[in-house]
């Protein structure tokens, strides 16, 4: 495919800045994600250096204890939610359509919305510094430390709100990836032939759809406690601080894999290309990814071994936690076996990939050590934990990201990153990283607790901390060299050409950087190595190339995924209600009116019917009537609920008055909010039909959401209202 | 009493169970004539497991002493024995049965994933709700019905995944969704049992029996009623998932093997 044959990017009169601000092109949005992450990588890095400076010697007074608390909380939150998550989404946003031969993601506007939500969330988190103080309860914000009496300034409110926005953004991106990969693949590119990076993005997106709502549920409960004086995590009023830990880790453990799986995917693309061999055991790599995703929901309790849960808990979850090491180990062997007998090119990308294998294995092994309960008891909340997860997230994910950056930068910019600077970048980062974090294993074994702002001058502590800080300086300089390489190569770098690495996946079949429409014609695929086939002329039996326009995304499928995610959110709120149910039964019976609520329920059931009629109706006028009827019924329900709330307030039943109030108002209130969103969506739909005529697919999509909200109400009604009298 | 004593003494040779299992095996031998297909060990393994599940110390412990043993018993009945029996059923036998129009009609309906899924999952949850569970413990006929229903609904649930008619199975991705969602339901049930307050299953919370077995459980194994109930819930939660995970991985393995076969042709 010649470069000249492809149309040039549209030369328009708009300014470049406006072009980037208003873009819905997946490549531009992907790059925006990556730039945002790069900026916060610097910010998070500065926070890390501040902490290392404070800890360089015993008894330093460089940072006050309060400032130190804020620094480690912001460092963790920044690196996880503002750096690793967006950079991984950025890579997937950029690469998935190119790798599967699509023109863009299924929903380009949703993609843009996701990025701007990510930016808004990031800014919101940092506004906290100006609003009284940054969050200071650690990145997992354990209750009760995160409750109002222990952290009175607004930092944690910003933290929770920011994470809600970021979580929403990530979920939208995940839904977009799933629909894209399901619907927009090149002819002949079956799911079983997907590049492993795309496959892992797919599995990862599935994880996100189910895991993020658990965080969202925990966050809204925390916000209720902090802003409206509810009692979810308030032990004095019968609440349960442990509930936070459960909900947070239901999200938090899959999150660990969410942060590392795309890295696995990058490694699975890079090692074969630079070993000039197909990946060893594609099936095993793909299937073990599925096993990891599956198991990651069943091991969260191992983060809570130090909580007195009982020995049965400990044994069962220790076993399941050890089990999850198996599919991860399988992958390590596959990558190593791919290199065996290959003709390896030691480019910077490959060096980072090899370093990834070694460092991630160390992080994995120290992780398995934590599955052994007595070791966990000894080492939890020491620097051993800090060392462990930095080997996973820096030695694992960040090394994979460096490898990915060196590998794909030529595609994104059209220029090669400088290899000489790259080698400096590599060795400084590897040496600095291991100096910083390896000694922290020993500090942990010596008993140094994490999250303390200083320490006494105990034997070896000072020396080991000094080494760690020295390593951090080298690591920081190595990372700065990367930035220098990015900037200078963008201007002076050698031209890359379409396919500088002799790679095998479709993104290298188009120009570097790719034109706005990616491909003129999507090539047909008949193996897992489409580009090698093309180059070797092995195209017999491949489906004919065809223009991208032949395929349509499926909005209804996207809505189904969104509904699944929402279902998890409501499920956890309902579980919280049931969990505290025994304390609120009498209150429920004395304050709720069954008849009144049954009438409102009938309203909603009727609205399900009218909504169904609207979706089924082909005639615009009739569909509009049914939509208006649905909205009216929804409004009646909301007014009724408002009247019920008013009556309860009169009886002094409020969200802060008792646990019953806390759970009841949160659950029904969030349902009401969702219903309000449904009504708003229907209003938008009405306006849209006026402008553009009938939108049968849009009506079906909103209809599905509406039916879901009604179904949630039926569950709430049975548990809260009917359940109170059973 | 030691664990060993328990293992050799606590057997309950209920005649109906023995006769039922024997009948199952003999019927299979007659139907699978003239020569034994290669899946034979799977079917007989399933039958043997069924027999052991209902007469061995598991049954004795489940009946009076341990909630967790009872969960294991149900788990085997619904999750492990049915797929073994199905994998051991030769294709030809199923084809022969489907020659009868009534059988075909029933299979048409029950083998639909949307039908088989709730048939497998709903009884699993319903029977563990305290009122139903306690009622089954109190009444022997209801208890037998409960066990039979686990076995039958288990077979229906696993039919689309492990049944002999491989060409009628849902797509690989469909199977993954089918199994993953069932696992989710099962995990929720397990977690609910784990966190249910003690006393929801009074028969195990205050055992009246003062026999040697109780002493063995309490002092020998160190299992108090609370840990027992938690263990029951967690066995449903974690190992329950592993059965589904195994099935998912087997499905994926078959799927990729088919791809290799297509590629080599």
Tab-separated table of C-alpha atoms in Angstrom, chain A residues 45 60 73 109 120 168 191 195 214 224 231 282 299 339 354 381 435 577 586 620 629 639 656 659 702 713 724:
chain	number	residue	atom	x	y	z
A	45	UNK	CA	6.865	11.747	40.114
A	60	UNK	CA	13.976	14.666	58.936
A	73	UNK	CA	-2.325	9.776	49.047
A	109	UNK	CA	-18.297	11.046	20.416
A	120	UNK	CA	-12.343	17.040	34.489
A	168	UNK	CA	-17.390	6.799	34.631
A	191	UNK	CA	-11.963	-13.318	17.616
A	195	UNK	CA	-3.796	-9.538	18.098
A	214	UNK	CA	-18.152	-1.469	42.980
A	224	UNK	CA	-23.327	10.315	51.780
A	231	UNK	CA	-23.857	6.244	58.783
A	282	UNK	CA	-1.123	-18.039	21.571
A	299	UNK	CA	-9.493	-13.157	45.728
A	339	UNK	CA	12.397	-15.694	22.741
A	354	UNK	CA	12.794	-8.302	28.713
A	381	UNK	CA	1.519	-2.364	55.917
A	435	UNK	CA	17.902	0.552	43.747
A	577	UNK	CA	-29.483	-2.252	52.553
A	586	UNK	CA	-39.040	-1.711	62.859
A	620	UNK	CA	-43.105	8.654	14.445
A	629	UNK	CA	-46.879	8.922	28.156
A	639	UNK	CA	-43.580	13.290	42.430
A	656	UNK	CA	-28.697	11.090	59.168
A	659	UNK	CA	-29.117	3.456	59.543
A	702	UNK	CA	-33.193	4.526	25.727
A	713	UNK	CA	-37.425	-0.572	41.164
A	724	UNK	CA	-40.413	-5.065	55.640
